[in-house]
XYZ file of C-alpha atoms in Angstrom:
454
model
C -20.056 6.248 -29.119
C -19.428 9.918 -28.309
C -19.175 10.613 -24.593
C -20.044 13.646 -22.546
C -17.634 16.585 -22.257
C -15.239 16.656 -19.308
C -16.777 17.959 -16.106
C -15.099 19.122 -12.885
C -17.087 16.594 -10.849
C -19.488 13.749 -11.551
C -22.919 15.237 -12.067
C -25.529 14.452 -14.685
C -26.135 17.135 -17.311
C -28.040 17.365 -20.590
C -24.740 16.463 -22.263
C -24.832 13.043 -20.586
C -28.438 11.998 -21.239
C -30.009 9.189 -19.303
C -31.305 7.854 -22.626
C -27.784 7.223 -23.965
C -27.395 3.718 -25.315
C -25.614 1.435 -22.843
C -22.417 -0.321 -23.895
C -22.424 -4.068 -23.235
C -19.097 -5.341 -21.854
C -18.004 -8.950 -22.315
C -18.107 -10.608 -18.848
C -15.004 -12.659 -19.700
C -13.084 -9.465 -20.472
C -14.271 -7.915 -17.210
C -12.999 -10.908 -15.209
C -9.607 -10.781 -16.937
C -9.384 -7.036 -16.298
C -10.119 -7.466 -12.593
C -7.581 -10.295 -12.234
C -4.831 -8.408 -14.069
C -5.376 -5.198 -12.100
C -5.662 -6.921 -8.725
C -2.471 -8.925 -9.293
C -0.427 -5.757 -9.654
C -1.770 -4.434 -6.376
C -1.112 -7.812 -4.764
C 2.508 -7.704 -5.896
C 2.984 -4.195 -4.519
C 1.708 -5.271 -1.103
C 3.528 -8.593 -1.241
C 6.700 -6.526 -1.277
C 5.275 -4.331 1.513
C 4.614 -7.380 3.699
C 7.998 -8.945 2.967
C 9.897 -5.724 3.614
C 8.052 -4.973 6.852
C 8.422 -8.466 8.316
C 12.048 -9.011 7.294
C 13.235 -5.489 8.168
C 15.456 -6.616 11.054
C 17.331 -9.064 8.814
C 17.686 -6.493 6.026
C 19.121 -4.034 8.533
C 21.876 -6.501 9.406
C 22.589 -7.309 5.754
C 22.703 -3.762 4.379
C 23.378 -1.527 7.404
C 25.715 -3.418 9.780
C 26.327 -0.556 12.208
C 26.265 -2.744 15.299
C 23.323 -0.735 16.605
C 20.027 -2.623 16.078
C 17.959 0.557 16.337
C 20.104 2.353 13.772
C 19.892 -0.646 11.465
C 16.101 -0.748 11.657
C 15.776 2.998 11.163
C 18.061 2.855 8.120
C 16.053 -0.003 6.637
C 12.743 1.795 7.106
C 14.369 4.979 5.824
C 15.030 3.228 2.525
C 11.459 1.925 2.647
C 10.036 5.402 3.259
C 12.062 6.875 0.394
C 9.704 5.150 -2.031
C 6.865 7.360 -0.788
C 8.785 10.497 -1.776
C 8.817 9.567 -5.462
C 5.237 8.272 -5.662
C 3.822 11.690 -6.655
C 6.508 11.967 -9.347
C 5.476 8.590 -10.695
C 1.871 9.764 -10.691
C 2.790 12.908 -12.615
C 4.524 10.791 -15.274
C 2.301 7.728 -15.588
C -1.047 9.472 -15.028
C -0.876 11.754 -18.092
C 0.564 8.895 -20.133
C -2.393 6.730 -19.152
C -4.803 9.415 -20.327
C -2.901 9.925 -23.567
C -1.703 6.520 -24.801
C -3.991 4.218 -22.844
C -4.494 2.564 -19.468
C -3.448 -0.925 -20.606
C -0.039 0.150 -21.959
C 0.897 2.137 -18.865
C -0.230 -0.619 -16.486
C 2.019 -3.052 -18.374
C 4.981 -0.697 -17.827
C 4.272 -0.223 -14.115
C 4.021 -4.012 -13.704
C 7.457 -4.479 -15.305
C 9.017 -1.770 -13.149
C 7.516 -3.053 -9.903
C 8.625 -6.613 -10.592
C 12.093 -5.497 -11.670
C 12.595 -3.312 -8.603
C 11.532 -6.049 -6.193
C 13.485 -8.763 -8.026
C 16.594 -6.557 -8.030
C 16.586 -6.341 -4.230
C 17.025 -10.120 -4.102
C 20.165 -9.829 -6.249
C 21.963 -7.043 -4.361
C 25.224 -8.149 -2.692
C 25.491 -7.586 1.055
C 27.333 -4.760 2.771
C 30.041 -7.230 3.720
C 30.640 -7.912 0.010
C 30.576 -4.483 -1.662
C 30.419 -2.023 1.227
C 28.437 1.197 0.920
C 27.303 0.234 -2.571
C 24.859 -2.257 -1.044
C 22.589 0.247 0.751
C 22.809 2.595 -2.230
C 21.593 -0.148 -4.562
C 18.814 -0.966 -2.091
C 17.757 2.671 -2.107
C 17.817 2.747 -5.915
C 15.605 -0.352 -6.117
C 13.153 1.151 -3.628
C 12.974 4.359 -5.692
C 12.138 2.333 -8.815
C 9.398 0.558 -6.872
C 7.984 3.820 -5.513
C 8.076 5.519 -8.906
C 6.152 2.676 -10.550
C 3.676 2.500 -7.664
C 2.820 6.135 -8.373
C 0.996 4.990 -11.475
C -0.243 1.611 -10.266
C -3.189 2.147 -7.907
C -4.801 4.979 -9.862
C -4.365 3.044 -13.092
C -5.638 -0.243 -11.683
C -8.723 1.317 -10.064
C -9.422 3.319 -13.224
C -9.035 0.202 -15.357
C -11.478 -1.850 -13.297
C -13.948 1.034 -12.978
C -13.983 1.687 -16.725
C -14.462 -1.995 -17.526
C -17.189 -2.642 -14.958
C -20.938 -2.510 -15.598
C -22.385 0.491 -13.785
C -24.439 -1.652 -11.401
C -21.496 -3.893 -10.399
C -18.650 -1.389 -10.163
C -18.466 -1.523 -6.367
C -18.341 -5.324 -6.232
C -15.744 -5.634 -9.001
C -13.657 -2.744 -7.666
C -13.525 -4.352 -4.219
C -11.363 -7.148 -5.655
C -8.542 -4.621 -6.123
C -8.147 -4.307 -2.353
C -8.766 -8.041 -2.008
C -5.522 -8.349 -3.979
C -3.859 -5.889 -1.598
C -4.766 -7.978 1.425
C -3.833 -11.247 -0.287
C -0.437 -9.868 -1.312
C 0.373 -8.581 2.170
C -0.675 -11.837 3.826
C 1.343 -13.864 1.299
C 4.479 -11.758 1.814
C 4.256 -11.618 5.581
C 3.278 -15.284 5.820
C 6.209 -16.381 3.658
C 8.695 -14.462 5.812
C 7.137 -15.871 8.993
C 7.413 -19.405 7.586
C 11.019 -18.913 6.503
C 11.949 -17.453 9.870
C 10.523 -20.534 11.549
C 12.197 -23.036 9.203
C 15.618 -21.470 8.593
C 18.421 -20.838 11.021
C 19.502 -17.250 11.648
C 22.698 -17.865 9.639
C 20.831 -19.258 6.622
C 18.289 -16.448 6.722
C 21.106 -13.883 6.819
C 23.226 -15.473 4.085
C 20.647 -16.416 1.425
C 17.147 -17.000 2.825
C 16.136 -13.326 2.864
C 16.552 -13.173 -0.930
C 13.883 -15.759 -1.756
C 10.757 -13.596 -1.146
C 12.155 -10.835 -3.354
C 13.192 -13.201 -6.145
C 9.647 -14.601 -6.262
C 8.594 -11.204 -7.657
C 10.249 -12.137 -10.977
C 7.847 -14.912 -12.037
C 4.932 -13.037 -10.417
C 5.728 -10.059 -12.632
C 5.897 -12.215 -15.758
C 2.453 -13.671 -14.993
C 1.010 -10.234 -14.295
C 2.536 -8.797 -17.470
C 1.095 -11.653 -19.518
C -2.371 -11.007 -18.091
C -2.180 -7.279 -18.726
C -0.865 -7.611 -22.270
C -3.835 -9.827 -23.140
C -6.292 -7.086 -22.221
C -7.950 -4.621 -24.549
C -8.325 -0.924 -23.787
C -11.249 0.032 -21.574
C -14.537 0.934 -23.314
C -14.479 4.409 -21.744
C -10.987 5.206 -23.026
C -11.787 3.725 -26.452
C -14.876 5.950 -26.708
C -12.865 8.976 -25.652
C -10.149 8.214 -28.204
C -12.694 7.976 -31.023
C -13.331 11.690 -30.624
C -9.780 12.424 -31.809
C -8.753 11.788 -35.400
C -5.355 10.417 -34.367
C -3.474 10.201 -31.087
C -4.861 12.185 -28.198
C -3.204 15.520 -27.459
C -1.066 16.068 -24.394
C -3.167 17.127 -21.406
C -2.001 20.444 -19.905
C -1.019 20.357 -16.241
C -3.484 23.161 -15.618
C -6.412 21.059 -16.838
C -5.155 17.983 -14.987
C -4.912 19.761 -11.624
C -6.431 23.231 -11.409
C -9.273 22.318 -13.754
C -10.235 19.547 -11.332
C -9.586 21.365 -8.059
C -12.904 20.421 -6.424
C -12.609 16.741 -7.291
C -8.938 16.736 -6.259
C -9.767 18.149 -2.823
C -12.431 15.476 -2.357
C -9.952 12.824 -3.511
C -7.283 13.990 -1.054
C -9.801 13.958 1.805
C -11.137 10.505 0.979
C -7.674 9.030 0.456
C -6.516 10.631 3.711
C -9.049 8.792 5.886
C -8.603 5.624 3.814
C -4.825 5.504 4.148
C -4.376 6.919 7.659
C -6.624 4.184 9.037
C -5.095 1.580 6.709
C -1.476 2.283 7.678
C -2.441 2.715 11.309
C -4.043 -0.695 11.540
C -1.883 -2.786 9.227
C 1.532 -1.126 9.578
C 1.713 0.732 12.867
C -0.347 -1.409 15.253
C 2.106 -4.373 15.291
C 4.846 -1.973 16.406
C 2.474 -0.313 18.882
C 1.673 -3.684 20.446
C 5.349 -4.567 20.755
C 7.092 -1.302 21.574
C 4.423 0.573 23.512
C 2.398 -2.235 25.127
C 5.289 -4.782 25.416
C 3.134 -7.424 23.766
C 4.757 -10.517 22.279
C 5.912 -9.626 18.739
C 4.938 -12.910 17.087
C 1.436 -12.897 18.547
C 0.964 -9.279 17.512
C 1.867 -10.037 13.911
C -0.390 -13.082 13.846
C -3.314 -11.012 15.136
C -2.817 -8.503 12.305
C -2.679 -11.307 9.726
C -5.884 -12.787 11.163
C -7.605 -9.396 10.927
C -6.540 -9.088 7.284
C -7.896 -12.565 6.551
C -11.217 -11.491 8.100
C -11.209 -8.379 5.925
C -10.650 -10.490 2.813
C -13.741 -12.556 3.572
C -15.945 -9.489 4.083
C -14.463 -7.398 1.258
C -16.541 -8.567 -1.757
C -19.785 -8.458 0.239
C -19.086 -4.877 1.299
C -18.310 -3.955 -2.317
C -21.633 -5.430 -3.432
C -23.371 -3.535 -0.610
C -21.956 -0.260 -1.971
C -23.663 -1.062 -5.290
C -27.023 -1.472 -3.546
C -27.018 1.347 -0.984
C -24.391 3.652 -2.509
C -20.739 4.559 -1.962
C -21.525 7.529 0.272
C -23.434 5.567 2.958
C -20.733 2.865 3.114
C -17.834 5.330 3.349
C -19.796 7.521 5.782
C -20.390 4.489 7.998
C -16.636 3.884 8.107
C -15.948 7.520 9.017
C -18.607 7.482 11.764
C -17.284 4.189 13.073
C -13.715 5.451 13.373
C -14.939 8.679 14.977
C -16.946 6.978 17.725
C -15.253 3.577 18.099
C -11.513 4.344 17.815
C -11.171 5.105 21.532
C -13.174 2.046 22.733
C -11.267 -0.203 20.287
C -7.871 1.091 21.442
C -8.877 0.713 25.094
C -9.686 -2.926 24.344
C -6.312 -3.368 22.658
C -4.541 -1.750 25.605
C -6.282 -4.161 27.967
C -3.661 -6.655 26.810
C -5.362 -10.038 26.644
C -5.382 -11.885 23.334
C -9.183 -11.838 23.206
C -9.401 -8.091 23.882
C -6.682 -7.281 21.324
C -8.335 -9.461 18.699
C -11.723 -7.863 19.400
C -10.388 -4.303 19.175
C -8.309 -4.978 16.069
C -11.162 -6.891 14.451
C -13.546 -3.980 14.985
C -11.100 -1.557 13.377
C -10.524 -4.002 10.524
C -14.241 -4.270 9.757
C -14.532 -0.465 9.769
C -11.571 -0.272 7.398
C -13.425 -2.562 4.979
C -15.904 0.288 4.446
C -13.045 2.122 2.725
C -11.209 -0.752 1.051
C -14.471 -1.981 -0.518
C -15.929 1.329 -1.722
C -12.932 3.547 -2.522
C -11.720 1.710 -5.671
C -15.052 2.495 -7.333
C -15.707 5.881 -5.682
C -12.364 7.551 -6.467
C -12.319 7.053 -10.278
C -15.891 8.399 -10.409
C -14.660 11.783 -9.165
C -13.002 12.597 -12.498
C -14.041 12.682 -16.170
C -12.565 10.167 -18.598
C -10.261 12.660 -20.290
C -8.181 13.286 -17.141
C -9.247 10.415 -14.877
C -5.918 8.565 -14.704
C -3.768 11.678 -14.344
C -5.893 13.588 -11.823
C -6.519 10.508 -9.686
C -2.782 9.731 -9.718
C -1.954 13.203 -8.456
C -4.649 13.338 -5.767
C -4.101 9.787 -4.541
C -0.298 9.867 -4.368
C -0.022 13.318 -2.810
C -2.435 12.280 -0.066
C -0.711 8.924 0.529
C 2.747 10.505 0.648
C 1.767 13.356 2.986
C -0.648 11.559 5.291
C -0.822 7.782 4.812
C 2.840 6.860 4.629
C 3.764 9.260 7.439
C 1.166 7.882 9.868
C 3.495 5.558 11.860
C 6.161 8.263 12.157
C 3.736 11.036 13.171
C 1.881 8.928 15.734
C 5.145 7.717 17.273
C 6.322 11.339 17.546
C 3.004 12.421 19.096
C 3.204 9.695 21.735
C 6.791 10.679 22.483
C 5.926 14.364 22.779
C 2.764 13.988 24.858
C 3.191 10.650 26.592
C -0.450 9.948 25.695
C -0.835 6.329 24.585
C -4.267 7.071 23.104
C -2.805 9.166 20.273
C -3.473 6.479 17.619
C -7.206 6.706 18.392
C -7.235 10.504 18.312
C -5.334 10.528 15.025
C -7.854 8.161 13.405
C -10.717 10.282 14.758
C -9.221 13.420 13.176
C -8.858 11.587 9.860
C -12.472 10.405 10.135
C -13.702 13.992 10.504
C -11.831 15.043 7.347
C -13.140 12.008 5.492
C -16.672 12.739 6.667
C -16.488 16.264 5.253
C -15.332 14.852 1.914
C -18.211 12.349 1.892
C -20.694 15.144 2.594
C -19.609 17.040 -0.533
C -19.077 14.097 -2.900
C -21.708 13.063 -5.411
C -23.172 9.568 -5.291
C -21.858 7.476 -8.182
C -23.287 3.998 -7.522
C -25.270 2.606 -10.451
C -24.446 5.618 -12.640
C -22.115 5.967 -15.638
C -18.676 7.367 -14.962
C -18.501 11.090 -15.804
C -17.576 11.561 -19.436
C -18.348 7.919 -20.271
C -21.353 6.160 -21.798
C -23.484 3.843 -19.615
C -22.229 0.253 -19.338
C -24.117 -2.943 -18.667
């Protein structure tokens, strides 16, 4: 069925009539699409959890300088390098996804992610091949980062374009459910191995196991993605061309969508600053700044993520009933007014107070993890959805999300103010609130440039 012409932002026009015939999507296909997309996100964050929790061991294996701090910094330097190439991956995979199809590109990103993670488990140690070891680690991380540049935008687009209009929030929320499950699985596996293996065994061969698991996980994910058909929205868009779709100019992909891109950057900023603050930085904050026991701090974070997993689908369904804007706005307001009280609770130091403060922040974060996977794809028309979302999402993550731990640590060092994490989240909440104010409600409505779906 012909779809509406591309628009700079999702509004209804006479070209997208409310009387357009709705496309019925097979529920079995929708379930397979959600599973296949969520598994890729789970694998990305499985690697994130493994790498974060086993960083000290990796530092000794690949950067044996004799200085523990230098080892850890080198390890996280290789980790951070992946964020530098994410926008490049978005610039490559996004336009490809809009030209040749979402399903094909998501299959490629799955292969690359699995290969990059699996390769880390095969790299010889520094003691075996010298400087080649950290260089190979860096190369594997760059492959992972490059593929990730096309993964989230593609996966959220895929689920959004497959979902019935009235269930897009609920189905999209399972993408971040996969994120949380992957992180918990990776971090939990490393914690279990650390408890069961001796330091010598962990150093010699044990650290490889979590990375090698990515191989069979990637094969399963690839199988699921190859079984999928193209999304109804992309199929309808392709029907308008007599053959293959033409290459999308960079000008149309970026400057033609400037308003939607600015909204995307603002929404992703508050989403990822709060996400990385809570799930990545807070364990280090508890240990290094508050001198809290490291193991207990990590367990608290894992417990908060488990709580978020339970609430996630319900919050996604809520965004279908009341709208994306109210749910995201509630998260922004919560971080603006509750960040300081929550951090004061955490700084109090008792297990109960830390759990209460972290739990409150985790529940506020669910407002973003549940609604964003359905809200972000709705900012862009079908013709440029994958490419424009890839650019906006990855630029914002690279500049603001991934740098959050580093920036907050530097701010604390420069000012001596231990409340900087709260102030940083409050600033992000203000920016996110402005973006919410200007965004158009998309709950229960067709995606721009796509026919209605039921």
